[in-house]
CSV table of C-alpha atoms and ligand atoms in Angstrom, one decimal:
chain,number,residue,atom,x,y,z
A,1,UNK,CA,-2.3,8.8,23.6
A,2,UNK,CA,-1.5,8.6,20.0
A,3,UNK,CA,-1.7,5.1,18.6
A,4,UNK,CA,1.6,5.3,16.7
A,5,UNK,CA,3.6,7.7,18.6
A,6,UNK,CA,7.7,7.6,18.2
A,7,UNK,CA,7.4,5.0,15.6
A,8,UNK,CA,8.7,5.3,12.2
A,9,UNK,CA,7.0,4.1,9.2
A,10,UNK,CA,7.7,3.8,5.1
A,11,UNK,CA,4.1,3.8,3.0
A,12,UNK,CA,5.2,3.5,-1.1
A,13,UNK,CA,3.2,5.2,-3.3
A,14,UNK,CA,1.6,8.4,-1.4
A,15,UNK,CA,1.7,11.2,-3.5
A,16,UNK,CA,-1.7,10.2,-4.1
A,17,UNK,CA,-4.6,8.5,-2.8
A,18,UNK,CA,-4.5,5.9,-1.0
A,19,UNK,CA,-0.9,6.2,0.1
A,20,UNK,CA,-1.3,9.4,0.6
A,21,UNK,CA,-4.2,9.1,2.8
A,22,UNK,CA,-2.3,6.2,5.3
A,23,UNK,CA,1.3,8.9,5.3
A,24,UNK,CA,-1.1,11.8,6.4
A,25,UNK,CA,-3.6,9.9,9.0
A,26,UNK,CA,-0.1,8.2,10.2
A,27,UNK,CA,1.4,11.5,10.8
A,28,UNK,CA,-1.4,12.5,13.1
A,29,UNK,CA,-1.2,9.3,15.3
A,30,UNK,CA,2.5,10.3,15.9
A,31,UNK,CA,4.6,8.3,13.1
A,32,UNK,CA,7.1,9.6,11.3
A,33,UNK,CA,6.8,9.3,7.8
A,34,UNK,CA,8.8,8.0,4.7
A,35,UNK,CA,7.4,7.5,1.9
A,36,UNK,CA,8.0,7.6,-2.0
A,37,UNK,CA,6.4,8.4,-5.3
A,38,UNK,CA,7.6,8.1,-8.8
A,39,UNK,CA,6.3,10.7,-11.4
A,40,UNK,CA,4.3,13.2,-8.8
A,41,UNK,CA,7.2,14.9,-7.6
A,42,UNK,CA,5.1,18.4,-7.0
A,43,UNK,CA,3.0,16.2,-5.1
A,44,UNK,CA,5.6,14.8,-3.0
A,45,UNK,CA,7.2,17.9,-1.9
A,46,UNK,CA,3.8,18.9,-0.6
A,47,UNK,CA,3.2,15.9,1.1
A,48,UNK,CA,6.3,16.7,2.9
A,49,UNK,CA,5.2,20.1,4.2
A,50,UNK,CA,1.9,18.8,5.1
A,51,UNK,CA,3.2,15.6,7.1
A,52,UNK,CA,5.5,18.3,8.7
A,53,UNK,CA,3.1,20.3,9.8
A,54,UNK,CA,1.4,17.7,11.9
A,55,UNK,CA,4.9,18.0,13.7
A,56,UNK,CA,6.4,15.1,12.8
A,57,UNK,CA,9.3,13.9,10.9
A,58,UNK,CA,8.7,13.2,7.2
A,59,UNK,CA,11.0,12.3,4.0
A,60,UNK,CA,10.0,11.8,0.6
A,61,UNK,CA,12.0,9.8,-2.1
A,62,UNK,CA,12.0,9.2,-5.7
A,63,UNK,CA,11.9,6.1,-6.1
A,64,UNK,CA,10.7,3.1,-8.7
A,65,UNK,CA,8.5,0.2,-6.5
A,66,UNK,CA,9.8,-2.3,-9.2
A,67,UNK,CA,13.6,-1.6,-9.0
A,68,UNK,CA,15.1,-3.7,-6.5
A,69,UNK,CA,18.3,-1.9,-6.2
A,70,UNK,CA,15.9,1.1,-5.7
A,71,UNK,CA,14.2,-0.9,-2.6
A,72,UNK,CA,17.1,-1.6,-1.4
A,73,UNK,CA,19.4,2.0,-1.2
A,74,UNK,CA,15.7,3.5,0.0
A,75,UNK,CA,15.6,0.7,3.1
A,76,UNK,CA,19.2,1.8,3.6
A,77,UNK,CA,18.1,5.5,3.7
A,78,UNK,CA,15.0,5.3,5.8
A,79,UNK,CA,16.6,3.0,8.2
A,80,UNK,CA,19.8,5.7,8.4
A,81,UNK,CA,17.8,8.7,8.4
A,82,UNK,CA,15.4,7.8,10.8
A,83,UNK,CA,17.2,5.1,12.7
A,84,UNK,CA,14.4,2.6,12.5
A,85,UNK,CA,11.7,1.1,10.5
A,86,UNK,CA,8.8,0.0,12.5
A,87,UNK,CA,5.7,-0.3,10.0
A,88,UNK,CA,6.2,-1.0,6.1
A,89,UNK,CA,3.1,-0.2,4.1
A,90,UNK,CA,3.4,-1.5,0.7
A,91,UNK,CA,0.5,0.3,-1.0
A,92,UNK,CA,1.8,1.5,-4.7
A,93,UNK,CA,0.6,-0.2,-7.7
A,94,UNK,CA,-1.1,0.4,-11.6
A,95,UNK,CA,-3.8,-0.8,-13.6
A,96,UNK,CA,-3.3,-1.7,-17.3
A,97,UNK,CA,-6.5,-2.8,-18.2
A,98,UNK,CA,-8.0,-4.8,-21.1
A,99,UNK,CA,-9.2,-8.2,-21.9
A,100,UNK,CA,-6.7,-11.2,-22.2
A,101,UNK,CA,-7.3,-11.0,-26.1
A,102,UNK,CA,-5.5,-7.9,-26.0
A,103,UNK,CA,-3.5,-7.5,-23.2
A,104,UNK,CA,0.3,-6.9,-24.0
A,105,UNK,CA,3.0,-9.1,-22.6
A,106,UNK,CA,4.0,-5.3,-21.3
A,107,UNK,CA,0.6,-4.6,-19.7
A,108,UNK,CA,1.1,-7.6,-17.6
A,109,UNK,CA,4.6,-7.4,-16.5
A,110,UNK,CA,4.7,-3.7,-16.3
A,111,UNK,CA,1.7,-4.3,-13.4
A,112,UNK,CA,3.1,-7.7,-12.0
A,113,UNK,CA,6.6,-5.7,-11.5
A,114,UNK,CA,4.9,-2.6,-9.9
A,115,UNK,CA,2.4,-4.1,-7.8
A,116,UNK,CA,3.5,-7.7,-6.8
A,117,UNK,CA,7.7,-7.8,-7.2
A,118,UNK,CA,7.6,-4.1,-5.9
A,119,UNK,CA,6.2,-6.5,-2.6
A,120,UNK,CA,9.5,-8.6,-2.5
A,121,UNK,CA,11.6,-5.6,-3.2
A,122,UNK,CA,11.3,-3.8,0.1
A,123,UNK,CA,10.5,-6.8,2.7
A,124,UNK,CA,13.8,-8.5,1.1
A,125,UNK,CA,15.4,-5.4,1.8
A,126,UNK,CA,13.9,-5.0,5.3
A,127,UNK,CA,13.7,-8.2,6.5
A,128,UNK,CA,17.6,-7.9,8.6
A,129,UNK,CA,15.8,-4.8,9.9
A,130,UNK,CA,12.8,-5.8,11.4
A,131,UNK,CA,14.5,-9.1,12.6
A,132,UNK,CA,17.1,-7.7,14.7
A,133,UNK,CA,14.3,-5.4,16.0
A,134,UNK,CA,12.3,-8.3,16.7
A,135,UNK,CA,9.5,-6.2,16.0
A,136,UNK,CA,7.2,-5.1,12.5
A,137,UNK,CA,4.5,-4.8,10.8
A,138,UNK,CA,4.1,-5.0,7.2
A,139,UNK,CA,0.7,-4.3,5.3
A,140,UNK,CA,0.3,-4.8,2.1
A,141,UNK,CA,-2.6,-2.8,-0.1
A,142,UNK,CA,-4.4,-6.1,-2.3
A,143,UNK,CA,-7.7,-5.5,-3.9
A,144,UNK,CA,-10.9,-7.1,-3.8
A,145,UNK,CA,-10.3,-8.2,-7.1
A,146,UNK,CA,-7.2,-10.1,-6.0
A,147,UNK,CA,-10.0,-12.3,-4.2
A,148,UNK,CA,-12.6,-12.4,-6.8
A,149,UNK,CA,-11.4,-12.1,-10.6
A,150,UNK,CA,-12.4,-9.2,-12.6
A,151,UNK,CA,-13.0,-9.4,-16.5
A,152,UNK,CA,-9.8,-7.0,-18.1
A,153,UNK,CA,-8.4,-7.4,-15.1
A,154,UNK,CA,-5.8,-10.9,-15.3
A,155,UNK,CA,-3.1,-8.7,-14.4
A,156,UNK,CA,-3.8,-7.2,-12.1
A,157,UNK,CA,-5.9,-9.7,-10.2
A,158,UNK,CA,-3.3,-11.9,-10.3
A,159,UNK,CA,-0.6,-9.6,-8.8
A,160,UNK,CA,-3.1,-8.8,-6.0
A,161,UNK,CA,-3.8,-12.4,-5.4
A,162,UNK,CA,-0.4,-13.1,-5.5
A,163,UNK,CA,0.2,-10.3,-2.5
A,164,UNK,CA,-2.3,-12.6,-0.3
A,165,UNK,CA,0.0,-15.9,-0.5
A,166,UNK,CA,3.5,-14.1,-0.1
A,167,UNK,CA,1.3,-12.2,3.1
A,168,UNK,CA,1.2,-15.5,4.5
A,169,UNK,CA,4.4,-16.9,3.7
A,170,UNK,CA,5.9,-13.9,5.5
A,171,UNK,CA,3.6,-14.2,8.3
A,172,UNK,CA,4.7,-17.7,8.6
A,173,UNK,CA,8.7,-17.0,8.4
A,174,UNK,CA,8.6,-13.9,10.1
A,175,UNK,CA,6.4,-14.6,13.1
A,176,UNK,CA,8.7,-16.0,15.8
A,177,UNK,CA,10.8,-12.7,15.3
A,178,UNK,CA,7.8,-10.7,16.3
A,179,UNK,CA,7.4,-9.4,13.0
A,180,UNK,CA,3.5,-9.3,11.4
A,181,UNK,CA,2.5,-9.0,8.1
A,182,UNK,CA,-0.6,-8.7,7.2
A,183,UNK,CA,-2.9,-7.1,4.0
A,184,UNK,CA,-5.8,-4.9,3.6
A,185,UNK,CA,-8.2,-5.5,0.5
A,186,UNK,CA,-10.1,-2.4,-0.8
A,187,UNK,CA,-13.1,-2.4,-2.6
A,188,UNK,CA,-13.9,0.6,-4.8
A,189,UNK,CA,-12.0,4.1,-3.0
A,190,UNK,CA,-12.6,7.1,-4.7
A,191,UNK,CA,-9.0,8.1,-6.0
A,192,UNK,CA,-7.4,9.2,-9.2
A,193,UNK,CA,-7.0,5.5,-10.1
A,194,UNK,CA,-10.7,4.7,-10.1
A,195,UNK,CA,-11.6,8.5,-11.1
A,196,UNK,CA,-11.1,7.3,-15.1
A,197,UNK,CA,-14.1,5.5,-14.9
A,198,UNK,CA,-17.4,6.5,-16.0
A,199,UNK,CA,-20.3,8.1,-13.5
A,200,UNK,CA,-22.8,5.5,-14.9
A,201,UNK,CA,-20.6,2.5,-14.2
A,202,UNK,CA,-19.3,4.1,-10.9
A,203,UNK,CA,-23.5,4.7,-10.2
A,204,UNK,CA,-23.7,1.6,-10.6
A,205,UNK,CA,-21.4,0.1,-8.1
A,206,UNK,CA,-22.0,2.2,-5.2
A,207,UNK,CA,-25.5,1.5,-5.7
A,208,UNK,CA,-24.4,-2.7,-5.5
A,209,UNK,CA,-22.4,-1.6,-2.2
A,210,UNK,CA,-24.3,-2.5,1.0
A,211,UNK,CA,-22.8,0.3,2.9
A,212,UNK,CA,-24.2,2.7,-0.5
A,213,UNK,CA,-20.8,4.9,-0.5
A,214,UNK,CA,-17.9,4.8,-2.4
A,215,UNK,CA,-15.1,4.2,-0.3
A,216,UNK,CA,-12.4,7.0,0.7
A,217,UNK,CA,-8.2,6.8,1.1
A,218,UNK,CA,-9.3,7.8,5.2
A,219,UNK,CA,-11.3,4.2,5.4
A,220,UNK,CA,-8.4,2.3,4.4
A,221,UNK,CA,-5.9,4.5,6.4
A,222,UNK,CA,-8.1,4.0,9.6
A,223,UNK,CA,-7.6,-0.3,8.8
A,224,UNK,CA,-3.8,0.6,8.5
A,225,UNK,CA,-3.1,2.3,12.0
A,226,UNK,CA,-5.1,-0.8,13.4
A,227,UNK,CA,-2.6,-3.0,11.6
A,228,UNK,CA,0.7,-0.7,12.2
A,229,UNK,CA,-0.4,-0.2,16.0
A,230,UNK,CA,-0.3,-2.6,18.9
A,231,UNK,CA,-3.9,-2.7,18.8
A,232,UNK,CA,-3.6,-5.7,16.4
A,233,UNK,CA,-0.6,-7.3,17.8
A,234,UNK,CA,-1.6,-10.8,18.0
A,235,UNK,CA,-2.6,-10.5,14.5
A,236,UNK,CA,-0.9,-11.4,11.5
A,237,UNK,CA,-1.2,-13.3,8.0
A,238,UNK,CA,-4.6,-12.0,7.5
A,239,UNK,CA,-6.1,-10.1,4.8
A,240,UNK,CA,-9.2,-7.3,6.2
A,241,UNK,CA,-11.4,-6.4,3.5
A,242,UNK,CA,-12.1,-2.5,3.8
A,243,UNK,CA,-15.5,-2.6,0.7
A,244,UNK,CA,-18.2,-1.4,2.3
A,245,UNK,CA,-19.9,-5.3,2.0
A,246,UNK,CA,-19.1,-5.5,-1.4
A,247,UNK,CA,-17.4,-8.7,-1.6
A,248,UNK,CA,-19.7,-10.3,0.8
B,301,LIG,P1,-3.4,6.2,-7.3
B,301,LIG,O1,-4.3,7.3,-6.8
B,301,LIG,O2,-3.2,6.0,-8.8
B,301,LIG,O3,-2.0,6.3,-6.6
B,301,LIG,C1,-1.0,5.4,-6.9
B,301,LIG,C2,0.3,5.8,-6.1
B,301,LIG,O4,1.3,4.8,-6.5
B,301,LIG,C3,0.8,7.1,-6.5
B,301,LIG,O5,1.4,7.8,-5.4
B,301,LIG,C4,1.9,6.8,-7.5
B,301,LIG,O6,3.0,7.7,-7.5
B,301,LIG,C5,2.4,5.5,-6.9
B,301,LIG,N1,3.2,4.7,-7.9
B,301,LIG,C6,2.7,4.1,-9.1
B,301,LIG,N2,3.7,3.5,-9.7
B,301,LIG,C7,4.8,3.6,-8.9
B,301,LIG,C8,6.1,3.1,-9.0
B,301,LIG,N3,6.5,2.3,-10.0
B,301,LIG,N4,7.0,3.4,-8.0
B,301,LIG,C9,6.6,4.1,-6.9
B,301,LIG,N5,5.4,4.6,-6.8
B,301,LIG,C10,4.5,4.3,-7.8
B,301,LIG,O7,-4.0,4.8,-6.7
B,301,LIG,P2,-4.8,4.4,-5.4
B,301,LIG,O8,-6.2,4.3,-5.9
B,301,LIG,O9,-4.5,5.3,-4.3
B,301,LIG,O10,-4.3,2.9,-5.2
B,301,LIG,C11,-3.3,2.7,-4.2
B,301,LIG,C12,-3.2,1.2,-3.9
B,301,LIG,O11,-4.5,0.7,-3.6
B,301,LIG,C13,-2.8,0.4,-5.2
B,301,LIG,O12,-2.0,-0.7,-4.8
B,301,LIG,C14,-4.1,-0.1,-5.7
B,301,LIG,O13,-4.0,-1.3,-6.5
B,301,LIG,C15,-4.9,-0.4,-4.4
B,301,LIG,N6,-6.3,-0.4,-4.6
B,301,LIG,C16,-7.0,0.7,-5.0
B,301,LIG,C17,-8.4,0.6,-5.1
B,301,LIG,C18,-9.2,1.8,-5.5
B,301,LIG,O14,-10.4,1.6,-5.7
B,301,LIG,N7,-8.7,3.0,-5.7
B,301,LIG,C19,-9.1,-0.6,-4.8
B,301,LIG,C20,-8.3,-1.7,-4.4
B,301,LIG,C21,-6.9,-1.6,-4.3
B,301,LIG,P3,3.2,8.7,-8.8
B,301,LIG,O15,1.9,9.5,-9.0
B,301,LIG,O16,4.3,9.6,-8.3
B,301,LIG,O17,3.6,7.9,-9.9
């Protein structure tokens, strides 16, 4: 029996990595699969054909994670299209790194728009949904670094610390409705957004990893079919840290 079998879900951000790793391993539990990108339409289209081949249903949409009209017509959409929305995975975001001296006041709201209002955007817009469903489960994609601090990091630790208190809020409002929200904190995945850094500093972190690997988008999508199936239904506001030991 698949573990998410006639149930619809919307992951943000998979035409690459991570996102793209939960829409594909979703698709092969039995989900079918929404999801958006923003600049990797090629990438999209193919993602299409290759959730589609796992025979389910799959839609990709254009769509900006920090527009909240955007959120909202997409909701709309997904909910028309596929007459449902059973597991929201909020997983896109940025870095714009540098050191507080010279961060820009558009580094830090380009990433607190894109990876922590991008958050609000679609459970404001979904919240009517899952309630008169009474049933849900959100997961939203934090960071390690939204637990610890990194140095040329502010803004983007701060977003992903930010995801782990509105987590909770939800968890608290929407609980009674049978709707769980809960958050999954990465450590270091091997994707196009850590690929910019160099081997000796990557060396140098797998080697500080307990588990000695870089992580991969299929250890994080494995951590999201627990949280979007009923395996976990009697848990919610909690953040699981997918790191390898890292942050131990
Ligand atoms: P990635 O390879 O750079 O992929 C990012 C995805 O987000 C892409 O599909 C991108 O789409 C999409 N995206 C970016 N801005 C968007 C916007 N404004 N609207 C809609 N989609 C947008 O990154 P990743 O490593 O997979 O990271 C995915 C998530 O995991 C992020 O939230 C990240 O912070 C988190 N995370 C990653 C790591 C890591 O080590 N990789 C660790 C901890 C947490 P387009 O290409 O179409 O723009």
């Amino acid at each position: 029996m698949k573990l998410l079998e006639g149930k619809c879900a919307l992951v943000t951000g998979a035409s690459k990595g991570i996102g793209r790793g939960i829409a594909l391993r979703f698709a092969e539990e039995g989900a079918n699969v929404a999801f958006t990108y923003l600049s990797s339409v090629e990438k999209g289209e193919a993602l299409v054909k290759e959730l589609e081949s796992k025979g389910v249903k799959a839609v990709g949409y254009r769509s900006d994670a920090s527009d909240f009209a955007a959120a909202e017509e997409l909701i709309n959409s997904v909910v028309e299209e596929f007459g449902a929305l059973d597991v929201l995975v909020n997983n896109a975001g940025i870095t714009r790194d540098n050191l507080i001296m010279r961060m820009t006041e558009e580094m830090w709201d380009e990433v607190i728009n894109v990876n922590l209002k991008s958050i609000f955007n679609t459970v404001k817009a979904s919240t009517r949904t899952f309630m008169k469903q009474k049933s849900g489960s959100i997961i939203n994609i934090t960071s390690v670094v939204g637990l610890k601090g990194n140095a040329g990091q502010a803004n983007y630790a701060a977003s992903k610390a930010g995801i782990i208190g509105f987590t909770k809020s939800i968890a608290l409002e929407l609980g009674s409705r049978n709707v769980r929200s809960n958050a999954i904190a990465p450590g270091f995945i091997e994707t196009e957004m850590t690929e910019e850094l160099d081997e000796n500093t990557v060396q140098g972190w797998r080697d500080a990893i307990p588990l000695k690997r870089g992580g991969q988008p299929e250890d994080i999508a494995a951590a999201a079919v627990f949280l979007a199936s009923d395996l976990s239904s009697y848990i919610t506001g909690q953040t699981i840290q997918v790191d390898g030991g890292m942050l131990t």
